[in-house]
Coordinates of C-alpha atoms in Angstrom, one line a residue:
D1 CA 12.9 -23.2 -8.8
I2 CA 13.7 -19.5 -8.3
V3 CA 17.2 -20.3 -7.0
T4 CA 17.9 -22.5 -10.0
A5 CA 16.6 -19.8 -12.3
Y6 CA 18.8 -17.2 -10.7
R7 CA 21.9 -19.4 -11.0
Q8 CA 21.1 -20.0 -14.6
L9 CA 20.8 -16.2 -15.2
A10 CA 24.2 -15.6 -13.6
Q11 CA 25.9 -18.3 -15.6
A12 CA 24.3 -16.9 -18.8
G13 CA 26.0 -13.5 -18.2
A14 CA 23.1 -11.4 -17.0
A15 CA 24.2 -8.0 -15.5
L16 CA 21.1 -7.4 -13.4
V17 CA 18.1 -9.4 -12.2
V18 CA 14.6 -7.8 -11.7
G19 CA 12.3 -10.0 -9.7
P20 CA 10.9 -12.3 -8.4
L21 CA 7.4 -11.0 -7.7
T22 CA 6.1 -13.2 -5.0
R23 CA 6.9 -13.1 -1.2
N24 CA 7.9 -16.8 -1.0
A25 CA 10.2 -16.5 -4.0
V26 CA 11.9 -13.4 -2.5
T27 CA 12.3 -15.3 0.8
A28 CA 14.0 -18.2 -1.1
L29 CA 16.7 -15.8 -2.2
L30 CA 17.6 -14.7 1.4
E31 CA 20.0 -17.7 2.0
E32 CA 21.5 -17.5 -1.5
P33 CA 24.7 -15.7 -2.4
L34 CA 23.7 -13.2 -5.1
P35 CA 26.5 -12.2 -7.4
L36 CA 24.3 -9.8 -9.4
P37 CA 22.5 -6.6 -8.5
T38 CA 19.0 -7.9 -7.8
L39 CA 15.8 -5.8 -7.6
A40 CA 13.2 -8.0 -6.0
L41 CA 9.6 -6.8 -6.5
N42 CA 8.2 -7.9 -3.1
A43 CA 9.3 -8.2 0.5
P44 CA 10.3 -11.5 2.1
E45 CA 7.9 -13.4 4.4
Y46 CA 10.0 -12.5 7.5
R47 CA 12.5 -9.8 8.5
S48 CA 16.1 -10.8 7.8
E49 CA 19.4 -9.2 7.0
L50 CA 19.4 -8.9 3.2
P51 CA 22.1 -10.6 1.2
E52 CA 24.7 -8.5 -0.6
N53 CA 23.3 -7.0 -3.9
L54 CA 19.6 -7.6 -3.0
Y55 CA 17.3 -4.6 -3.1
L56 CA 13.6 -4.6 -2.3
F57 CA 10.9 -2.7 -4.1
G58 CA 7.2 -3.5 -4.2
L59 CA 3.6 -2.6 -3.5
S60 CA 3.5 -3.2 0.3
V61 CA 0.1 -2.4 1.9
E62 CA 1.8 -2.7 5.3
S63 CA 4.0 0.3 4.5
E64 CA 0.8 2.1 3.4
A65 CA -0.8 1.4 6.7
R66 CA 2.3 2.8 8.4
Q67 CA 2.1 5.9 6.2
I68 CA -1.6 6.4 7.1
A69 CA -0.7 6.2 10.8
R70 CA 1.9 8.9 10.4
L71 CA -0.4 11.1 8.3
A72 CA -3.3 10.8 10.7
F73 CA -1.1 11.5 13.7
S74 CA 0.4 14.6 12.0
A75 CA -3.2 15.7 11.4
G76 CA -3.8 15.8 15.1
R77 CA -5.5 12.4 15.6
Q78 CA -4.6 10.8 18.9
S79 CA -6.8 7.8 19.6
A80 CA -7.7 5.2 17.0
L81 CA -10.3 2.4 16.7
T82 CA -9.4 -0.4 14.2
V83 CA -12.0 -2.3 12.3
T84 CA -10.5 -5.3 10.5
A85 CA -11.9 -7.9 8.0
N86 CA -11.4 -11.5 9.0
N87 CA -8.6 -12.5 6.7
V88 CA -4.8 -12.8 6.8
L89 CA -4.0 -9.7 4.7
A90 CA -6.3 -7.4 6.6
K91 CA -4.8 -8.5 9.9
R92 CA -1.3 -7.8 8.6
I93 CA -2.4 -4.3 7.6
Q94 CA -4.1 -3.7 11.0
G95 CA -0.9 -5.0 12.7
A96 CA 1.3 -2.6 10.7
F97 CA -0.9 0.4 11.5
T98 CA -1.1 -0.5 15.2
D99 CA 2.6 -0.9 15.5
E100 CA 3.4 2.5 13.9
W101 CA 0.5 4.2 15.7
L102 CA 1.8 3.1 19.1
K103 CA 5.4 4.1 18.2
L104 CA 4.1 7.6 17.4
G105 CA 2.5 7.8 20.8
G106 CA -1.1 7.2 19.7
I107 CA -3.7 5.3 21.7
I108 CA -5.7 2.3 20.4
T109 CA -9.2 2.3 22.0
E110 CA -10.2 -1.1 20.7
H111 CA -9.7 -3.6 17.9
L112 CA -12.9 -4.8 16.2
N113 CA -13.1 -7.6 13.6
F114 CA -15.9 -8.4 11.3
A115 CA -16.9 -11.5 9.2
P116 CA -18.2 -11.5 5.6
T117 CA -21.8 -12.3 6.7
Q118 CA -23.9 -9.3 7.7
G119 CA -25.3 -11.1 10.8
S120 CA -22.5 -9.7 12.9
H121 CA -22.6 -6.2 11.5
P122 CA -25.3 -4.8 13.9
K123 CA -23.1 -5.8 16.9
L124 CA -20.2 -4.0 15.2
R125 CA -22.4 -0.9 14.8
A126 CA -23.1 -1.0 18.6
A127 CA -19.4 -1.4 19.5
V128 CA -18.3 1.4 17.2
A129 CA -21.0 3.7 18.7
K130 CA -19.5 3.3 22.1
T131 CA -16.0 4.3 21.1
S132 CA -14.2 7.4 22.4
A133 CA -11.7 7.3 19.5
D134 CA -11.2 10.4 17.3
M135 CA -10.5 8.3 14.2
L136 CA -11.2 4.8 12.7
F137 CA -8.7 2.7 10.7
L138 CA -10.5 0.3 8.3
A139 CA -8.4 -2.7 7.3
A140 CA -10.4 -4.2 4.4
D141 CA -10.5 -4.4 0.6
A142 CA -13.0 -2.5 -1.4
D143 CA -15.8 -5.1 -1.5
K144 CA -15.7 -5.8 2.3
A145 CA -15.4 -2.1 3.1
R146 CA -18.5 -1.2 1.0
A147 CA -20.4 -4.0 2.8
V148 CA -19.5 -2.8 6.3
R149 CA -19.3 0.9 6.0
P150 CA -23.1 1.5 6.5
Y151 CA -22.7 0.0 9.9
L152 CA -19.9 2.3 10.9
D153 CA -20.1 5.9 12.2
S154 CA -19.8 8.0 9.1
T155 CA -19.0 11.1 11.2
L156 CA -15.9 9.5 12.6
P157 CA -12.8 10.3 10.4
T158 CA -12.0 7.1 8.7
Y159 CA -8.7 6.0 7.1
A160 CA -7.7 3.0 5.0
T161 CA -5.0 1.8 2.6
S162 CA -5.2 1.6 -1.2
L163 CA -7.0 -1.7 -1.0
I164 CA -10.2 0.2 -0.5
Y165 CA -9.8 1.6 -4.1
G166 CA -11.2 -1.2 -6.2
D167 CA -13.4 0.4 -8.8
R168 CA -12.4 3.5 -10.7
F169 CA -14.8 3.1 -13.6
D170 CA -18.1 3.3 -11.7
A171 CA -18.2 6.0 -9.1
G172 CA -21.6 4.8 -7.9
N173 CA -20.0 1.7 -6.5
N174 CA -17.9 3.8 -4.2
L175 CA -20.6 6.1 -2.8
D176 CA -20.7 4.1 0.5
L177 CA -17.0 4.9 0.9
N178 CA -17.5 8.7 0.7
Q179 CA -15.2 10.7 3.0
I180 CA -12.8 7.8 3.7
R181 CA -9.2 9.0 3.5
F182 CA -6.6 6.7 2.1
V183 CA -3.3 6.7 0.1
E184 CA -2.9 5.7 -3.5
M185 CA -0.2 6.0 -6.2
P186 CA 0.0 9.1 -8.3
W187 CA -0.6 6.9 -11.4
F188 CA -4.3 6.9 -10.6
L189 CA -4.7 10.2 -8.7
L190 CA -2.5 12.6 -10.6
P191 CA -2.7 11.6 -14.3
D192 CA -1.8 15.2 -15.4
H193 CA 1.4 15.3 -13.3
P194 CA 4.5 15.6 -15.6
A195 CA 6.2 12.6 -14.0
V196 CA 3.0 10.5 -14.7
M197 CA 2.2 11.9 -18.1
A198 CA 5.6 10.8 -19.4
Y199 CA 4.5 7.2 -19.6
P200 CA 1.9 5.6 -21.8
R201 CA -1.3 4.0 -20.4
P202 CA -2.0 0.3 -21.0
A203 CA -3.2 -0.5 -24.5
S204 CA -6.3 -2.2 -23.1
P205 CA -8.3 -1.3 -19.9
M206 CA -7.2 -3.1 -16.8
N207 CA -8.7 -3.4 -13.4
V208 CA -7.1 -1.4 -10.6
E209 CA -5.2 -4.3 -9.1
L210 CA -3.6 -5.3 -12.4
E211 CA -2.8 -1.7 -13.4
R212 CA -0.9 -1.2 -10.1
F213 CA 1.5 -3.9 -11.4
Y214 CA 1.8 -2.1 -14.7
A215 CA 2.8 1.1 -12.8
L216 CA 5.1 -0.9 -10.6
G217 CA 6.8 -2.1 -13.8
I218 CA 7.5 1.5 -14.9
D219 CA 9.2 2.4 -11.7
A220 CA 11.0 -0.9 -11.4
Y221 CA 12.4 -0.3 -14.9
R222 CA 13.7 3.1 -13.8
L223 CA 15.3 1.8 -10.6
A224 CA 16.8 -1.1 -12.5
G225 CA 18.5 1.5 -14.8
L226 CA 20.0 3.3 -11.8
L227 CA 21.2 0.0 -10.3
A228 CA 22.7 -1.2 -13.6
A229 CA 24.6 2.1 -14.0
G230 CA 25.7 2.2 -10.4
S231 CA 23.9 5.6 -10.1
L232 CA 22.1 5.2 -6.8
S233 CA 23.1 8.3 -4.8
P234 CA 21.5 11.1 -2.8
N235 CA 21.4 13.0 -6.1
S236 CA 19.3 10.4 -7.9
L237 CA 16.8 9.9 -5.1
P238 CA 14.0 10.6 -4.1
L239 CA 12.6 9.5 -7.5
D240 CA 9.3 11.1 -8.6
G241 CA 7.7 7.8 -9.5
V242 CA 4.3 6.9 -10.8
T243 CA 3.9 4.6 -7.8
G244 CA 4.9 7.4 -5.3
Q245 CA 7.9 9.3 -4.2
I246 CA 10.6 6.7 -4.1
G247 CA 13.4 6.8 -1.5
L248 CA 16.0 4.3 -0.2
D249 CA 16.3 3.0 3.4
G250 CA 19.3 0.7 3.4
R251 CA 18.5 -1.6 0.5
Q252 CA 14.7 -1.2 0.8
F253 CA 13.1 1.2 -1.6
T254 CA 10.3 3.1 0.1
R255 CA 7.2 4.8 -1.5
A256 CA 5.4 7.9 -0.2
L257 CA 2.0 7.7 -1.7
T258 CA -0.5 10.5 -2.5
A259 CA -3.2 11.2 0.1
A260 CA -6.8 10.9 -1.2
Q261 CA -10.4 10.9 -0.2
F262 CA -13.6 9.5 -1.7
R263 CA -15.9 12.3 -2.8
Q264 CA -19.1 11.5 -4.6
G265 CA -17.6 8.1 -5.3
E266 CA -14.5 9.6 -6.9
A267 CA -11.0 9.3 -5.5
V268 CA -9.6 12.8 -5.2
A269 CA -6.1 13.8 -4.2
V270 CA -6.2 15.9 -1.0
A271 CA -4.1 17.0 2.0
I272 CA -4.7 14.2 4.5
H273 CA -5.9 16.6 7.1
E274 CA -8.3 18.4 4.7
A275 CA -11.8 18.6 6.0
P276 CA -14.5 16.6 4.2

């Protein structure tokens, strides 16, 4: 369906295509000749040479995991323990962190997984207590992280992706996540930054997940303008975006997010190596 829709847009005289938003739809475009500049809002399901005119921009948690690896390593961490929720997305995040960590020269002491039921959590606590790692990478969303955190060593520096930030309206829900370091877009962490203040907030309150897509739309609109004008150049990038500092690697737009830490249940922008 996405290929048919794309061809119809080209025949109708469109100058630029923004989208699609899902991984499988972006993957469907990989084998298609693309006559128009196209800004896809996700990554394909597998690595491939991109067709002419196809640019990628999205909210990749795998790229966040790689950024966390670089930030933690630059802060002097050398050995990591990974704790991963038992689902496909969490395992993708853990895989991305591990791949980047090993490339940097870091050591993985152990990979631990946990199930949603609390019956296995005491065993997890015992395994974490035996680790010699100097940091822990937690690959889980906010709900699963809140459930498992009491069974982890709170004195061990713990890192995560933005998936851990699921509730910004009730700090009490995040108290179990205190001291965890993660990365998140400036849209949430730096509301008074001039590059963020320039854009209106949603008319109605949104949950964090949905508002991330709202912010993605702001930056996608700005990048689409550069593409349409043929203005992509070293002078136009990096772009001070609401979703992060946006650069370009080939035809893949990259995002450098803001480092943060939970303090008293609130997400606070920090230097990643800042002491709790």
